[in-house]
PDB file of C-alpha atoms in Angstrom:
ATOM      1  CA  ARG A   1     -40.081 -93.251 -93.363  1.00  0.00           C
ATOM      2  CA  ASN A   2     -42.050 -90.131 -92.404  1.00  0.00           C
ATOM      3  CA  GLY A   3     -40.114 -87.956 -94.866  1.00  0.00           C
ATOM      4  CA  ASP A   4     -41.819 -84.974 -96.475  1.00  0.00           C
ATOM      5  CA  GLY A   5     -39.703 -85.051 -99.640  1.00  0.00           C
ATOM      6  CA  ARG A   6     -38.748 -81.400 -99.372  1.00  0.00           C
ATOM      7  CA  ALA A   7     -35.307 -79.834 -99.601  1.00  0.00           C
ATOM      8  CA  VAL A   8     -34.035 -76.921 -97.528  1.00  0.00           C
ATOM      9  CA  LEU A   9     -31.891 -74.057 -98.764  1.00  0.00           C
ATOM     10  CA  ARG A  10     -28.602 -75.158 -97.155  1.00  0.00           C
ATOM     11  CA  SER A  11     -28.760 -78.669 -98.614  1.00  0.00           C
ATOM     12  CA  SER A  12     -29.799 -77.289-102.006  1.00  0.00           C
ATOM     13  CA  VAL A  13     -26.821 -74.928-102.141  1.00  0.00           C
ATOM     14  CA  ARG A  14     -24.591 -77.843-101.161  1.00  0.00           C
ATOM     15  CA  GLU A  15     -26.110 -79.991-103.919  1.00  0.00           C
ATOM     16  CA  PHE A  16     -25.626 -77.230-106.494  1.00  0.00           C
ATOM     17  CA  LEU A  17     -21.973 -76.723-105.573  1.00  0.00           C
ATOM     18  CA  CYS A  18     -21.142 -80.430-105.463  1.00  0.00           C
ATOM     19  CA  SER A  19     -22.505 -81.289-108.881  1.00  0.00           C
ATOM     20  CA  GLU A  20     -20.553 -78.400-110.407  1.00  0.00           C
ATOM     21  CA  ALA A  21     -17.412 -79.534-108.590  1.00  0.00           C
ATOM     22  CA  MET A  22     -17.903 -83.079-109.869  1.00  0.00           C
ATOM     23  CA  TYR A  23     -18.343 -81.799-113.419  1.00  0.00           C
ATOM     24  CA  TYR A  24     -15.100 -79.839-113.322  1.00  0.00           C
ATOM     25  CA  LEU A  25     -13.325 -82.810-111.741  1.00  0.00           C
ATOM     26  CA  GLY A  26     -14.209 -84.697-114.915  1.00  0.00           C
ATOM     27  CA  ILE A  27     -16.742 -87.021-113.324  1.00  0.00           C
ATOM     28  CA  PRO A  28     -19.895 -87.785-115.355  1.00  0.00           C
ATOM     29  CA  THR A  29     -22.772 -86.016-113.623  1.00  0.00           C
ATOM     30  CA  SER A  30     -26.065 -84.241-113.931  1.00  0.00           C
ATOM     31  CA  ARG A  31     -25.757 -80.485-113.441  1.00  0.00           C
ATOM     32  CA  ALA A  32     -27.743 -77.867-111.560  1.00  0.00           C
ATOM     33  CA  ALA A  33     -29.321 -75.268-113.849  1.00  0.00           C
ATOM     34  CA  SER A  34     -30.981 -73.154-111.184  1.00  0.00           C
ATOM     35  CA  LEU A  35     -31.816 -72.916-107.515  1.00  0.00           C
ATOM     36  CA  VAL A  36     -35.128 -71.375-106.452  1.00  0.00           C
ATOM     37  CA  VAL A  37     -35.874 -70.425-102.866  1.00  0.00           C
ATOM     38  CA  SER A  38     -39.369 -71.374-101.747  1.00  0.00           C
ATOM     39  CA  ASP A  39     -41.691 -69.359 -99.525  1.00  0.00           C
ATOM     40  CA  ASP A  40     -42.590 -72.577 -97.709  1.00  0.00           C
ATOM     41  CA  GLU A  41     -41.044 -73.238 -94.321  1.00  0.00           C
ATOM     42  CA  VAL A  42     -39.734 -76.724 -93.621  1.00  0.00           C
ATOM     43  CA  TRP A  43     -39.181 -78.257 -90.194  1.00  0.00           C
ATOM     44  CA  ARG A  44     -35.749 -79.847 -89.822  1.00  0.00           C
ATOM     45  CA  ASP A  45     -33.562 -81.257 -87.050  1.00  0.00           C
ATOM     46  CA  GLN A  46     -30.288 -80.119 -88.624  1.00  0.00           C
ATOM     47  CA  PHE A  47     -27.919 -81.670 -86.072  1.00  0.00           C
ATOM     48  CA  TYR A  48     -30.176 -84.595 -85.068  1.00  0.00           C
ATOM     49  CA  ASN A  49     -30.178 -83.436 -81.461  1.00  0.00           C
ATOM     50  CA  GLY A  50     -33.922 -82.951 -81.044  1.00  0.00           C
ATOM     51  CA  ASN A  51     -33.760 -79.221 -81.760  1.00  0.00           C
ATOM     52  CA  ILE A  52     -36.280 -78.894 -84.612  1.00  0.00           C
ATOM     53  CA  GLN A  53     -36.374 -75.521 -86.349  1.00  0.00           C
ATOM     54  CA  LYS A  54     -38.015 -73.895 -89.351  1.00  0.00           C
ATOM     55  CA  GLU A  55     -35.860 -73.502 -92.463  1.00  0.00           C
ATOM     56  CA  ARG A  56     -36.399 -72.043 -95.897  1.00  0.00           C
ATOM     57  CA  GLY A  57     -37.290 -74.582 -98.535  1.00  0.00           C
ATOM     58  CA  ALA A  58     -35.688 -74.648-101.974  1.00  0.00           C
ATOM     59  CA  ILE A  59     -35.870 -76.408-105.328  1.00  0.00           C
ATOM     60  CA  VAL A  60     -32.896 -77.338-107.526  1.00  0.00           C
ATOM     61  CA  LEU A  61     -33.519 -77.770-111.240  1.00  0.00           C
ATOM     62  CA  ARG A  62     -31.179 -80.497-112.478  1.00  0.00           C
ATOM     63  CA  LEU A  63     -30.277 -81.291-116.095  1.00  0.00           C
ATOM     64  CA  ALA A  64     -29.052 -84.535-117.641  1.00  0.00           C
ATOM     65  CA  LYS A  65     -29.116 -86.214-121.046  1.00  0.00           C
ATOM     66  CA  SER A  66     -31.359 -88.867-119.557  1.00  0.00           C
ATOM     67  CA  TRP A  67     -32.950 -89.719-116.227  1.00  0.00           C
ATOM     68  CA  PHE A  68     -33.491 -93.396-117.000  1.00  0.00           C
ATOM     69  CA  ARG A  69     -32.102 -95.594-114.255  1.00  0.00           C
ATOM     70  CA  ILE A  70     -31.607 -99.302-113.659  1.00  0.00           C
ATOM     71  CA  GLY A  71     -34.850 -99.166-111.726  1.00  0.00           C
ATOM     72  CA  SER A  72     -36.665 -97.908-114.840  1.00  0.00           C
ATOM     73  CA  LEU A  73     -36.155-101.308-116.483  1.00  0.00           C
ATOM     74  CA  GLU A  74     -36.346-103.286-113.272  1.00  0.00           C
ATOM     75  CA  ILE A  75     -39.909-102.175-112.476  1.00  0.00           C
ATOM     76  CA  LEU A  76     -41.164-103.099-115.958  1.00  0.00           C
ATOM     77  CA  ALA A  77     -39.569-106.554-115.787  1.00  0.00           C
ATOM     78  CA  HIS A  78     -41.013-107.078-112.309  1.00  0.00           C
ATOM     79  CA  SER A  79     -44.527-106.261-113.526  1.00  0.00           C
ATOM     80  CA  GLY A  80     -44.152-108.413-116.640  1.00  0.00           C
ATOM     81  CA  GLU A  81     -44.545-105.512-119.078  1.00  0.00           C
ATOM     82  CA  LEU A  82     -42.000-106.940-121.502  1.00  0.00           C
ATOM     83  CA  ASP A  83     -43.301-105.225-124.645  1.00  0.00           C
ATOM     84  CA  LEU A  84     -43.069-101.834-122.954  1.00  0.00           C
ATOM     85  CA  GLN A  85     -39.665-102.739-121.541  1.00  0.00           C
ATOM     86  CA  ARG A  86     -38.415-103.668-125.024  1.00  0.00           C
ATOM     87  CA  ARG A  87     -39.755-100.410-126.499  1.00  0.00           C
ATOM     88  CA  LEU A  88     -38.181 -98.356-123.725  1.00  0.00           C
ATOM     89  CA  LEU A  89     -34.847-100.149-124.041  1.00  0.00           C
ATOM     90  CA  ASP A  90     -34.810 -99.640-127.810  1.00  0.00           C
ATOM     91  CA  PHE A  91     -35.540 -95.952-127.294  1.00  0.00           C
ATOM     92  CA  ILE A  92     -32.696 -95.606-124.775  1.00  0.00           C
ATOM     93  CA  ILE A  93     -30.242 -97.373-127.083  1.00  0.00           C
ATOM     94  CA  GLN A  94     -31.290 -95.338-130.115  1.00  0.00           C
ATOM     95  CA  GLU A  95     -31.079 -92.031-128.262  1.00  0.00           C
ATOM     96  CA  HIS A  96     -28.005 -92.535-126.083  1.00  0.00           C
ATOM     97  CA  PHE A  97     -25.925 -95.456-127.386  1.00  0.00           C
ATOM     98  CA  PRO A  98     -25.137 -94.539-131.008  1.00  0.00           C
ATOM     99  CA  SER A  99     -22.367 -97.148-131.270  1.00  0.00           C
ATOM    100  CA  ILE A 100     -24.979 -99.926-130.977  1.00  0.00           C
ATOM    101  CA  ALA A 101     -26.832-100.775-134.211  1.00  0.00           C
ATOM    102  CA  MET A 102     -30.586-101.068-133.777  1.00  0.00           C
ATOM    103  CA  ASN A 103     -30.729-103.990-136.225  1.00  0.00           C
ATOM    104  CA  ASP A 104     -28.149-105.937-134.204  1.00  0.00           C
ATOM    105  CA  SER A 105     -29.734-108.984-132.577  1.00  0.00           C
ATOM    106  CA  ASN A 106     -27.167-108.631-129.778  1.00  0.00           C
ATOM    107  CA  ARG A 107     -27.992-104.972-129.069  1.00  0.00           C
ATOM    108  CA  TYR A 108     -29.274-105.666-125.541  1.00  0.00           C
ATOM    109  CA  LEU A 109     -26.116-107.613-124.787  1.00  0.00           C
ATOM    110  CA  GLU A 110     -23.968-104.760-126.145  1.00  0.00           C
ATOM    111  CA  PHE A 111     -26.001-102.315-124.080  1.00  0.00           C
ATOM    112  CA  PHE A 112     -25.435-104.332-120.917  1.00  0.00           C
ATOM    113  CA  SER A 113     -21.712-104.625-121.612  1.00  0.00           C
ATOM    114  CA  THR A 114     -21.427-100.854-122.002  1.00  0.00           C
ATOM    115  CA  VAL A 115     -23.354-100.127-118.802  1.00  0.00           C
ATOM    116  CA  VAL A 116     -21.198-102.594-116.843  1.00  0.00           C
ATOM    117  CA  SER A 117     -17.983-100.999-118.099  1.00  0.00           C
ATOM    118  CA  GLU A 118     -19.118 -97.404-117.597  1.00  0.00           C
ATOM    119  CA  THR A 119     -20.541 -98.090-114.135  1.00  0.00           C
ATOM    120  CA  ALA A 120     -17.180 -99.523-113.072  1.00  0.00           C
ATOM    121  CA  ASN A 121     -15.514 -96.413-114.471  1.00  0.00           C
ATOM    122  CA  LEU A 122     -17.922 -94.063-112.657  1.00  0.00           C
ATOM    123  CA  ILE A 123     -17.468 -95.679-109.250  1.00  0.00           C
ATOM    124  CA  ALA A 124     -13.683 -95.730-109.677  1.00  0.00           C
ATOM    125  CA  LEU A 125     -13.876 -91.990-110.394  1.00  0.00           C
ATOM    126  CA  TRP A 126     -15.985 -91.483-107.262  1.00  0.00           C
ATOM    127  CA  MET A 127     -13.366 -93.301-105.237  1.00  0.00           C
ATOM    128  CA  SER A 128     -10.537 -91.297-106.788  1.00  0.00           C
ATOM    129  CA  VAL A 129     -11.913 -88.093-105.230  1.00  0.00           C
ATOM    130  CA  GLY A 130     -13.266 -89.640-102.029  1.00  0.00           C
ATOM    131  CA  PHE A 131     -16.917 -89.160-103.017  1.00  0.00           C
ATOM    132  CA  ALA A 132     -19.498 -91.220-101.149  1.00  0.00           C
ATOM    133  CA  HIS A 133     -22.871 -91.252-102.879  1.00  0.00           C
ATOM    134  CA  GLY A 134     -24.902 -92.126 -99.810  1.00  0.00           C
ATOM    135  CA  VAL A 135     -27.843 -94.007-101.382  1.00  0.00           C
ATOM    136  CA  CYS A 136     -26.622 -96.372-104.120  1.00  0.00           C
ATOM    137  CA  ASN A 137     -29.873 -98.173-104.916  1.00  0.00           C
ATOM    138  CA  THR A 138     -31.038 -99.115-108.421  1.00  0.00           C
ATOM    139  CA  ASP A 139     -33.223 -96.004-108.671  1.00  0.00           C
ATOM    140  CA  ASN A 140     -30.154 -93.826-108.190  1.00  0.00           C
ATOM    141  CA  PHE A 141     -27.939 -95.615-110.731  1.00  0.00           C
ATOM    142  CA  SER A 142     -28.142 -94.054-114.187  1.00  0.00           C
ATOM    143  CA  LEU A 143     -28.225 -96.239-117.289  1.00  0.00           C
ATOM    144  CA  LEU A 144     -25.914 -93.622-118.809  1.00  0.00           C
ATOM    145  CA  SER A 145     -23.527 -94.053-115.868  1.00  0.00           C
ATOM    146  CA  ILE A 146     -23.669 -90.471-114.645  1.00  0.00           C
ATOM    147  CA  THR A 147     -24.062 -89.188-111.096  1.00  0.00           C
ATOM    148  CA  ILE A 148     -27.733 -88.254-110.947  1.00  0.00           C
ATOM    149  CA  ASP A 149     -28.550 -88.034-107.256  1.00  0.00           C
ATOM    150  CA  TYR A 150     -27.108 -85.651-104.664  1.00  0.00           C
ATOM    151  CA  GLY A 151     -28.923 -86.491-101.486  1.00  0.00           C
ATOM    152  CA  PRO A 152     -26.890 -87.510 -98.423  1.00  0.00           C
ATOM    153  CA  PHE A 153     -23.540 -87.476-100.240  1.00  0.00           C
ATOM    154  CA  GLY A 154     -20.198 -86.660 -98.657  1.00  0.00           C
ATOM    155  CA  PHE A 155     -16.464 -86.381 -99.296  1.00  0.00           C
ATOM    156  CA  MET A 156     -13.922 -88.082 -97.046  1.00  0.00           C
ATOM    157  CA  ASP A 157     -11.610 -85.667 -95.237  1.00  0.00           C
ATOM    158  CA  SER A 158      -9.151 -88.540 -94.837  1.00  0.00           C
ATOM    159  CA  TYR A 159      -9.247 -92.100 -96.109  1.00  0.00           C
ATOM    160  CA  ASP A 160     -11.728 -94.271 -94.245  1.00  0.00           C
ATOM    161  CA  PRO A 161     -13.404 -97.192 -96.066  1.00  0.00           C
ATOM    162  CA  ASN A 162     -16.145 -97.163 -93.412  1.00  0.00           C
ATOM    163  CA  PHE A 163     -17.108 -93.543 -94.094  1.00  0.00           C
ATOM    164  CA  VAL A 164     -20.907 -93.126 -94.354  1.00  0.00           C
ATOM    165  CA  PRO A 165     -22.416 -89.728 -95.228  1.00  0.00           C
ATOM    166  CA  ASN A 166     -26.009 -90.901 -94.772  1.00  0.00           C
ATOM    167  CA  THR A 167     -27.124 -90.656 -91.139  1.00  0.00           C
ATOM    168  CA  SER A 168     -30.063 -92.998 -91.838  1.00  0.00           C
ATOM    169  CA  ASP A 169     -27.773 -95.780 -93.124  1.00  0.00           C
ATOM    170  CA  ASP A 170     -27.473 -97.551 -89.789  1.00  0.00           C
ATOM    171  CA  GLU A 171     -26.273-100.797 -91.396  1.00  0.00           C
ATOM    172  CA  ARG A 172     -23.534 -98.974 -93.357  1.00  0.00           C
ATOM    173  CA  ARG A 173     -24.747-100.620 -96.552  1.00  0.00           C
ATOM    174  CA  TYR A 174     -23.598 -97.651 -98.621  1.00  0.00           C
ATOM    175  CA  LYS A 175     -20.310 -96.916 -96.893  1.00  0.00           C
ATOM    176  CA  ILE A 176     -17.699 -95.660 -99.322  1.00  0.00           C
ATOM    177  CA  GLY A 177     -15.670 -98.865 -99.169  1.00  0.00           C
ATOM    178  CA  ASN A 178     -18.715-100.830-100.324  1.00  0.00           C
ATOM    179  CA  GLN A 179     -19.648 -98.705-103.337  1.00  0.00           C
ATOM    180  CA  ALA A 180     -17.979-100.993-105.889  1.00  0.00           C
ATOM    181  CA  ASN A 181     -19.766-104.033-104.427  1.00  0.00           C
ATOM    182  CA  VAL A 182     -23.101-102.223-104.464  1.00  0.00           C
ATOM    183  CA  GLY A 183     -22.442-101.337-108.093  1.00  0.00           C
ATOM    184  CA  LEU A 184     -22.069-105.055-108.832  1.00  0.00           C
ATOM    185  CA  PHE A 185     -25.298-105.789-106.970  1.00  0.00           C
ATOM    186  CA  ASN A 186     -27.185-103.170-108.984  1.00  0.00           C
ATOM    187  CA  LEU A 187     -25.778-104.460-112.263  1.00  0.00           C
ATOM    188  CA  SER A 188     -26.895-107.968-111.316  1.00  0.00           C
ATOM    189  CA  LYS A 189     -30.390-106.527-110.869  1.00  0.00           C
ATOM    190  CA  LEU A 190     -30.121-104.976-114.335  1.00  0.00           C
ATOM    191  CA  LEU A 191     -29.132-108.335-115.801  1.00  0.00           C
ATOM    192  CA  GLN A 192     -32.066-109.958-114.037  1.00  0.00           C
ATOM    193  CA  ALA A 193     -34.374-107.377-115.631  1.00  0.00           C
ATOM    194  CA  LEU A 194     -32.879-107.964-119.094  1.00  0.00           C
ATOM    195  CA  LYS A 195     -32.946-111.768-119.026  1.00  0.00           C
ATOM    196  CA  PRO A 196     -36.520-112.104-120.368  1.00  0.00           C
ATOM    197  CA  LEU A 197     -35.305-110.287-123.506  1.00  0.00           C
ATOM    198  CA  LEU A 198     -32.211-112.477-124.014  1.00  0.00           C
ATOM    199  CA  ASP A 199     -31.827-115.914-125.545  1.00  0.00           C
ATOM    200  CA  PRO A 200     -29.904-118.669-123.677  1.00  0.00           C
ATOM    201  CA  ARG A 201     -26.587-117.893-125.388  1.00  0.00           C
ATOM    202  CA  GLN A 202     -26.921-114.162-124.666  1.00  0.00           C
ATOM    203  CA  LYS A 203     -27.766-114.855-121.030  1.00  0.00           C
ATOM    204  CA  GLN A 204     -24.571-116.869-120.664  1.00  0.00           C
ATOM    205  CA  LEU A 205     -22.483-114.144-122.292  1.00  0.00           C
ATOM    206  CA  ALA A 206     -24.131-111.474-120.140  1.00  0.00           C
ATOM    207  CA  SER A 207     -23.237-113.420-117.000  1.00  0.00           C
ATOM    208  CA  GLN A 208     -19.619-113.552-118.175  1.00  0.00           C
ATOM    209  CA  ILE A 209     -19.673-109.795-118.786  1.00  0.00           C
ATOM    210  CA  LEU A 210     -20.946-109.228-115.258  1.00  0.00           C
ATOM    211  CA  GLU A 211     -18.185-111.453-113.869  1.00  0.00           C
ATOM    212  CA  GLY A 212     -15.665-109.119-115.514  1.00  0.00           C
ATOM    213  CA  TYR A 213     -16.970-106.084-113.648  1.00  0.00           C
ATOM    214  CA  GLY A 214     -14.574-106.476-110.729  1.00  0.00           C
ATOM    215  CA  GLU A 215     -11.522-106.628-112.976  1.00  0.00           C
ATOM    216  CA  ARG A 216     -12.692-103.613-114.975  1.00  0.00           C
ATOM    217  CA  TYR A 217     -13.221-101.624-111.775  1.00  0.00           C
ATOM    218  CA  TYR A 218      -9.846-102.619-110.352  1.00  0.00           C
ATOM    219  CA  ILE A 219      -8.003-101.674-113.554  1.00  0.00           C
ATOM    220  CA  ARG A 220      -9.643 -98.238-113.690  1.00  0.00           C
ATOM    221  CA  PHE A 221      -9.159 -97.645-109.957  1.00  0.00           C
ATOM    222  CA  THR A 222      -5.455 -98.470-110.329  1.00  0.00           C
ATOM    223  CA  GLU A 223      -5.094 -96.205-113.374  1.00  0.00           C
ATOM    224  CA  LEU A 224      -6.573 -93.260-111.517  1.00  0.00           C
ATOM    225  CA  PHE A 225      -4.450 -93.682-108.393  1.00  0.00           C
ATOM    226  CA  LYS A 226      -1.276 -94.235-110.405  1.00  0.00           C
ATOM    227  CA  ALA A 227      -1.986 -90.949-112.173  1.00  0.00           C
ATOM    228  CA  LYS A 228      -2.364 -89.238-108.788  1.00  0.00           C
ATOM    229  CA  LEU A 229       1.031 -90.560-107.720  1.00  0.00           C
ATOM    230  CA  GLY A 230       2.716 -89.805-111.044  1.00  0.00           C
ATOM    231  CA  LEU A 231       3.585 -93.456-111.603  1.00  0.00           C
ATOM    232  CA  LEU A 232       4.555 -94.146-115.198  1.00  0.00           C
ATOM    233  CA  GLY A 233       4.613 -97.473-117.016  1.00  0.00           C
ATOM    234  CA  GLU A 234       3.869-100.820-115.380  1.00  0.00           C
ATOM    235  CA  ASN A 235       5.499-102.079-112.213  1.00  0.00           C
ATOM    236  CA  GLU A 236       4.366-105.022-110.113  1.00  0.00           C
ATOM    237  CA  ASP A 237       4.916-102.957-106.970  1.00  0.00           C
ATOM    238  CA  ASP A 238       2.526-100.165-108.034  1.00  0.00           C
ATOM    239  CA  ASN A 239      -0.574-101.810-106.597  1.00  0.00           C
ATOM    240  CA  TYR A 240       1.260-102.556-103.361  1.00  0.00           C
ATOM    241  CA  LEU A 241       2.307 -98.909-103.075  1.00  0.00           C
ATOM    242  CA  ILE A 242      -1.264 -97.672-103.608  1.00  0.00           C
ATOM    243  CA  ALA A 243      -2.618-100.053-100.968  1.00  0.00           C
ATOM    244  CA  PHE A 244       0.180 -99.144 -98.573  1.00  0.00           C
ATOM    245  CA  LEU A 245      -0.425 -95.393 -98.913  1.00  0.00           C
ATOM    246  CA  LEU A 246      -4.160 -95.819 -98.379  1.00  0.00           C
ATOM    247  CA  LYS A 247      -3.444 -97.854 -95.251  1.00  0.00           C
ATOM    248  CA  VAL A 248      -1.032 -95.179 -93.995  1.00  0.00           C
ATOM    249  CA  SER A 249      -3.701 -92.546 -94.620  1.00  0.00           C
ATOM    250  CA  LEU A 250      -6.182 -94.642 -92.618  1.00  0.00           C
ATOM    251  CA  LEU A 251      -3.790 -94.819 -89.654  1.00  0.00           C
ATOM    252  CA  CYS A 252      -2.971 -91.091 -89.676  1.00  0.00           C
TER     253      CYS A 252
END
């Protein structure tokens, strides 16, 4: 795509500030440890109007418990490196999923169930603050369900399910209203990568777990928005009220 892979100072400062904001909003995220200004000059068309100018480059050092993504397992499954995939998956479980016993024959199934649940939780949290990731592909979805990439992200000023922060996303694939669906798509890719390591019964159970993703997301989304509105207890009209207020916000 003719990209040079470099970051400029303004976008790096923005990335630093956003990840810290997300952390203090209680949203699982990687964090920025430092920002270093480069002596290199980078050519950028900041406003996409043909006015290309030199800008200062910069590098953000990001920290996270793990940088393994769905794509980390997907690429091994695609290339048929199942022994390496199994070793990597066991390492990830041992290091980052202490509730899963390594001698459990269903450990990969338990791992998948946890990732499905936590991914639904993460995207619901994104939606609760109007955060649009911008590039929700499998390489940008953490297996630990944390926000690891701050590229063309954005926050909605007012509710708009068609909001897209990524100017290169002409098809609006990653619009904010589609983030939950893209999460499901990515999790289906994870399941596809795990299937060679599962027996027939586990494959069936994993498919059922994936089918429950939508309900898990909806429950968490509702919990978060009810908390915003100060709604206590359970009322059948709560979901209607949330949908109505979002629609009013869209029309304003």
